[in-house]
PDB file of C-alpha atoms in Angstrom:
ATOM      1  CA  MET A 114     -19.633 -51.383  11.209  1.00 51.00           C
ATOM      2  CA  ARG A 115     -18.649 -48.792  13.226  1.00 49.00           C
ATOM      3  CA  ILE A 116     -20.098 -45.249  12.509  1.00 50.00           C
ATOM      4  CA  LEU A 117     -17.456 -42.420  12.873  1.00 46.00           C
ATOM      5  CA  ARG A 118     -19.568 -39.629  13.808  1.00 49.00           C
ATOM      6  CA  GLY A 119     -17.516 -35.550  14.019  1.00 47.00           C
ATOM      7  CA  GLU A 120     -16.995 -35.141  17.785  1.00 48.00           C
ATOM      8  CA  GLY A 121     -13.346 -35.258  18.593  1.00 47.00           C
ATOM      9  CA  SER A 122     -12.845 -33.662  14.939  1.00 45.00           C
ATOM     10  CA  ILE A 123     -10.117 -31.603  14.536  1.00 45.00           C
ATOM     11  CA  MET A 124     -11.736 -29.164  12.629  1.00 44.00           C
ATOM     12  CA  LYS A 125     -13.494 -27.816  15.572  1.00 50.00           C
ATOM     13  CA  PRO A 126     -10.567 -26.561  17.553  1.00 53.00           C
ATOM     14  CA  LEU A 127     -10.143 -24.833  14.588  1.00 52.00           C
ATOM     15  CA  HIS A 128     -13.038 -22.627  13.757  1.00 53.00           C
ATOM     16  CA  PRO A 129     -11.328 -20.357  17.121  1.00 57.00           C
ATOM     17  CA  VAL A 130      -8.578 -19.771  14.887  1.00 52.00           C
ATOM     18  CA  LEU A 131      -9.962 -18.988  11.742  1.00 51.00           C
ATOM     19  CA  ALA A 132     -11.762 -15.861  12.879  1.00 57.00           C
ATOM     20  CA  GLY A 133      -9.053 -14.981  15.106  1.00 56.00           C
ATOM     21  CA  LEU A 134      -6.785 -14.773  11.227  1.00 53.00           C
ATOM     22  CA  VAL A 135      -9.759 -13.396  10.275  1.00 53.00           C
ATOM     23  CA  ALA A 136     -11.089 -10.487  12.908  1.00 57.00           C
ATOM     24  CA  LEU A 137      -7.280  -9.903  13.598  1.00 54.00           C
ATOM     25  CA  SER A 138      -5.922  -9.487  10.298  1.00 54.00           C
ATOM     26  CA  PRO A 139      -6.178  -5.544   9.510  1.00 55.00           C
ATOM     27  CA  ALA A 140      -3.773  -5.525  12.627  1.00 54.00           C
ATOM     28  CA  CYS A 141      -0.786  -6.493  11.136  1.00 56.00           C
ATOM     29  CA  ALA A 142      -1.773  -6.318   7.343  1.00 51.00           C
ATOM     30  CA  THR A 143      -0.371  -3.004   4.176  1.00 58.00           C
ATOM     31  CA  THR A 144      -2.658  -2.826   1.801  1.00 57.00           C
ATOM     32  CA  THR A 145      -1.312  -1.603  -2.076  1.00 63.00           C
ATOM     33  CA  THR A 146      -3.055   0.417  -4.888  1.00 64.00           C
ATOM     34  CA  THR A 147      -0.943   0.214  -7.948  1.00 64.00           C
ATOM     35  CA  SER A 148      -2.562   2.429 -11.589  1.00 59.00           C
ATOM     36  CA  THR A 149      -1.609   2.077 -14.652  1.00 60.00           C
ATOM     37  CA  THR A 150      -2.948   3.762 -18.107  1.00 58.00           C
ATOM     38  CA  TRP A 151      -2.403   3.050 -20.919  1.00 59.00           C
ATOM     39  CA  THR A 152      -3.211   6.544 -23.504  1.00 57.00           C
ATOM     40  CA  ASP A 153      -3.496   7.126 -27.509  1.00 56.00           C
ATOM     41  CA  PRO A 154      -0.169   8.649 -28.471  1.00 56.00           C
ATOM     42  CA  GLY A 155      -1.400  10.415 -30.939  1.00 57.00           C
ATOM     43  CA  ALA A 156      -4.285  12.209 -28.469  1.00 56.00           C
ATOM     44  CA  ALA A 157      -1.262  12.762 -25.900  1.00 57.00           C
ATOM     45  CA  GLY A 158       0.056  15.808 -26.966  1.00 68.00           C
ATOM     46  CA  TYR A 159       3.585  15.206 -27.109  1.00 79.00           C
ATOM     47  CA  GLY A 160       4.932  19.084 -27.663  1.00 86.00           C
ATOM     48  CA  ARG A 161       2.529  21.077 -25.742  1.00 90.00           C
ATOM     49  CA  ALA A 162       4.456  23.439 -24.594  1.00 93.00           C
ATOM     50  CA  GLY A 163       3.871  25.216 -20.516  1.00 94.00           C
ATOM     51  CA  SER A 164       4.842  25.807 -17.849  1.00 94.00           C
ATOM     52  CA  VAL A 165       4.854  24.786 -14.064  1.00 94.00           C
ATOM     53  CA  GLN A 166       1.962  25.949 -11.936  1.00 94.00           C
ATOM     54  CA  SER A 167       2.593  24.550  -8.935  1.00 93.00           C
ATOM     55  CA  VAL A 168       4.373  21.798  -7.519  1.00 92.00           C
ATOM     56  CA  GLN A 169       2.617  19.250  -5.029  1.00 91.00           C
ATOM     57  CA  GLU A 170       4.799  17.031  -2.219  1.00 89.00           C
ATOM     58  CA  ILE A 171       2.431  14.496  -0.957  1.00 88.00           C
ATOM     59  CA  VAL A 172       3.973  12.357   2.389  1.00 86.00           C
ATOM     60  CA  GLN A 173       2.443   9.168   2.449  1.00 82.00           C
ATOM     61  CA  ARG A 174       3.736   6.738   6.030  1.00 77.00           C
ATOM     62  CA  THR A 175       3.023   3.418   7.079  1.00 72.00           C
ATOM     63  CA  GLN A 176       4.041   2.927  10.598  1.00 70.00           C
ATOM     64  CA  GLY A 177       3.467  -0.317  12.060  1.00 67.00           C
ATOM     65  CA  ASN A 178       1.561  -1.910  14.778  1.00 66.00           C
ATOM     66  CA  PRO A 179       3.650  -4.330  17.402  1.00 67.00           C
ATOM     67  CA  GLY A 180       1.421  -4.383  20.263  1.00 71.00           C
ATOM     68  CA  GLY A 181      -1.739  -5.209  17.405  1.00 71.00           C
ATOM     69  CA  GLY A 182       1.018  -7.764  15.807  1.00 72.00           C
ATOM     70  CA  ALA A 183       1.983  -9.727  19.003  1.00 72.00           C
ATOM     71  CA  VAL A 184      -1.709  -9.360  20.707  1.00 72.00           C
ATOM     72  CA  ALA A 185      -3.298 -11.351  16.566  1.00 73.00           C
ATOM     73  CA  GLY A 186       0.232 -14.210  17.225  1.00 74.00           C
ATOM     74  CA  ALA A 187      -0.937 -14.785  20.789  1.00 74.00           C
ATOM     75  CA  LEU A 188      -4.486 -15.917  20.219  1.00 72.00           C
ATOM     76  CA  ILE A 189      -2.981 -17.205  16.789  1.00 74.00           C
ATOM     77  CA  GLY A 190       0.777 -19.121  18.678  1.00 74.00           C
ATOM     78  CA  GLY A 191      -2.098 -19.855  22.152  1.00 72.00           C
ATOM     79  CA  LEU A 192      -4.835 -21.963  20.111  1.00 69.00           C
ATOM     80  CA  LEU A 193      -2.466 -23.893  16.971  1.00 71.00           C
ATOM     81  CA  PHE A 194      -0.139 -24.921  19.826  1.00 69.00           C
ATOM     82  CA  GLY A 195      -2.300 -25.916  22.663  1.00 63.00           C
ATOM     83  CA  GLY A 196      -5.863 -25.980  21.246  1.00 66.00           C
ATOM     84  CA  GLY A 197      -6.113 -22.548  23.617  1.00 60.00           C
ATOM     85  CA  ARG A 198      -5.155 -24.958  27.167  1.00 67.00           C
ATOM     86  CA  GLY A 199      -2.866 -26.014  29.349  1.00 72.00           C
ATOM     87  CA  PRO A 200       1.850 -25.935  29.055  1.00 74.00           C
ATOM     88  CA  ALA A 201       1.659 -25.386  25.744  1.00 72.00           C
ATOM     89  CA  ALA A 202      -0.580 -23.187  24.673  1.00 72.00           C
ATOM     90  CA  VAL A 203       0.789 -21.008  26.885  1.00 74.00           C
ATOM     91  CA  ALA A 204       4.062 -21.763  25.067  1.00 74.00           C
ATOM     92  CA  GLY A 205       2.174 -20.644  21.908  1.00 74.00           C
ATOM     93  CA  ALA A 206       0.502 -17.745  22.795  1.00 74.00           C
ATOM     94  CA  VAL A 207       4.069 -16.048  24.379  1.00 75.00           C
ATOM     95  CA  GLY A 208       6.037 -17.564  20.914  1.00 75.00           C
ATOM     96  CA  GLY A 209       3.118 -15.772  18.847  1.00 75.00           C
ATOM     97  CA  ALA A 210       3.214 -13.182  20.575  1.00 75.00           C
ATOM     98  CA  ALA A 211       7.639 -12.656  19.953  1.00 75.00           C
ATOM     99  CA  VAL A 212       6.554 -13.491  16.425  1.00 75.00           C
ATOM    100  CA  GLY A 213       3.632 -10.976  15.217  1.00 73.00           C
ATOM    101  CA  ALA A 214       5.522  -8.035  17.290  1.00 71.00           C
ATOM    102  CA  ALA A 215       8.770  -8.206  15.446  1.00 72.00           C
ATOM    103  CA  ALA A 216       6.569  -8.655  11.891  1.00 70.00           C
ATOM    104  CA  SER A 217       4.524  -5.873  12.378  1.00 69.00           C
ATOM    105  CA  GLN A 218       7.678  -3.617  13.821  1.00 68.00           C
ATOM    106  CA  GLY A 219       9.598  -1.198  11.516  1.00 68.00           C
ATOM    107  CA  SER A 220       7.599   2.143   9.380  1.00 69.00           C
ATOM    108  CA  THR A 221       8.355   3.601   5.111  1.00 75.00           C
ATOM    109  CA  GLU A 222       7.756   7.120   4.194  1.00 79.00           C
ATOM    110  CA  GLN A 223       6.777   7.259   0.528  1.00 84.00           C
ATOM    111  CA  ARG A 224       6.612  11.097  -1.209  1.00 87.00           C
ATOM    112  CA  THR A 225       5.605  11.728  -4.448  1.00 89.00           C
ATOM    113  CA  TYR A 226       5.201  15.131  -6.103  1.00 90.00           C
ATOM    114  CA  GLU A 227       2.062  16.447  -7.997  1.00 91.00           C
ATOM    115  CA  ILE A 228       3.089  19.085 -10.920  1.00 92.00           C
ATOM    116  CA  VAL A 229       0.255  21.338 -12.789  1.00 92.00           C
ATOM    117  CA  VAL A 230       1.648  22.782 -15.271  1.00 93.00           C
ATOM    118  CA  ARG A 231      -0.225  25.614 -17.121  1.00 93.00           C
ATOM    119  CA  PHE A 232      -0.063  25.080 -21.421  1.00 93.00           C
ATOM    120  CA  ASP A 233       0.123  27.689 -23.481  1.00 93.00           C
ATOM    121  CA  ASP A 234      -2.879  26.785 -25.393  1.00 91.00           C
ATOM    122  CA  GLY A 235      -4.547  28.190 -22.236  1.00 92.00           C
ATOM    123  CA  GLY A 236      -5.415  24.464 -20.335  1.00 90.00           C
ATOM    124  CA  TYR A 237      -3.950  22.343 -17.671  1.00 91.00           C
ATOM    125  CA  GLY A 238      -2.211  19.189 -17.261  1.00 89.00           C
ATOM    126  CA  GLU A 239      -1.394  17.222 -14.294  1.00 91.00           C
ATOM    127  CA  PHE A 240       1.999  14.872 -14.396  1.00 91.00           C
ATOM    128  CA  VAL A 241       2.841  12.594 -10.796  1.00 90.00           C
ATOM    129  CA  TYR A 242       6.482  11.992  -9.819  1.00 90.00           C
ATOM    130  CA  ALA A 243       7.600   9.374  -7.672  1.00 90.00           C
ATOM    131  CA  GLY A 244      10.708  10.430  -5.085  1.00 85.00           C
ATOM    132  CA  TYR A 245      11.885  13.504  -6.273  1.00 86.00           C
ATOM    133  CA  SER A 246      10.128  16.793  -8.138  1.00 87.00           C
ATOM    134  CA  PRO A 247      12.388  17.503 -11.112  1.00 92.00           C
ATOM    135  CA  PHE A 248      10.638  20.387 -11.932  1.00 93.00           C
ATOM    136  CA  GLY A 249       9.596  23.819  -9.602  1.00 92.00           C
ATOM    137  CA  PRO A 250       7.336  26.140  -9.815  1.00 94.00           C
ATOM    138  CA  GLY A 251       7.641  28.510 -12.989  1.00 94.00           C
ATOM    139  CA  GLU A 252       9.993  26.456 -14.911  1.00 95.00           C
ATOM    140  CA  ARG A 253       9.508  26.274 -19.196  1.00 95.00           C
ATOM    141  CA  VAL A 254       8.395  21.880 -19.896  1.00 95.00           C
ATOM    142  CA  VAL A 255       7.625  20.354 -22.954  1.00 94.00           C
ATOM    143  CA  VAL A 256       5.371  16.942 -23.036  1.00 90.00           C
ATOM    144  CA  THR A 257       7.616  14.573 -24.355  1.00 87.00           C
ATOM    145  CA  PRO A 258       6.306  10.378 -24.811  1.00 84.00           C
ATOM    146  CA  GLY A 259       8.636  10.533 -21.567  1.00 82.00           C
ATOM    147  CA  GLY A 260       7.273  12.762 -19.689  1.00 84.00           C
ATOM    148  CA  LEU A 261       7.817  16.430 -19.393  1.00 90.00           C
ATOM    149  CA  ALA A 262      11.594  18.272 -19.793  1.00 91.00           C
ATOM    150  CA  ARG A 263      12.156  21.045 -19.726  1.00 92.00           C
ATOM    151  CA  THR A 264      12.396  24.241 -22.278  1.00 89.00           C
ATOM    152  CA  GLY A 265      15.361  26.036 -23.248  1.00 69.00           C
TER     153      GLY A 265
END
């Protein structure tokens, strides 16, 4: 009877690959956060009127990091193809670098507008709109189920 041992196992070369993936993942990853709030329609204060006090534009830019992507891709490609040695590892590193750099390129820009309203009863409210500001400072508004609306 033969007893097989773990020597020569494929898992040994994968340990550095997994460690590399974990260590380099922040170099080319983007995190997205979403938030949803539900309120009681009866407590929302519909019909409450006021004036726009201020409008603040917030610009969020995300810039890719082709250098970080190339390094991560080269390390992963070199280890996956050839185990870090020989011509296969070199070819894997070159291919991985090219793919990593291409995947990490580009930039995006997202604009949101925070509108602060001072209500006629003395209270304040903040409303956030994505992409554009439908109201300007000094405009009269009222709270509706669909958000703010201009008043006459």
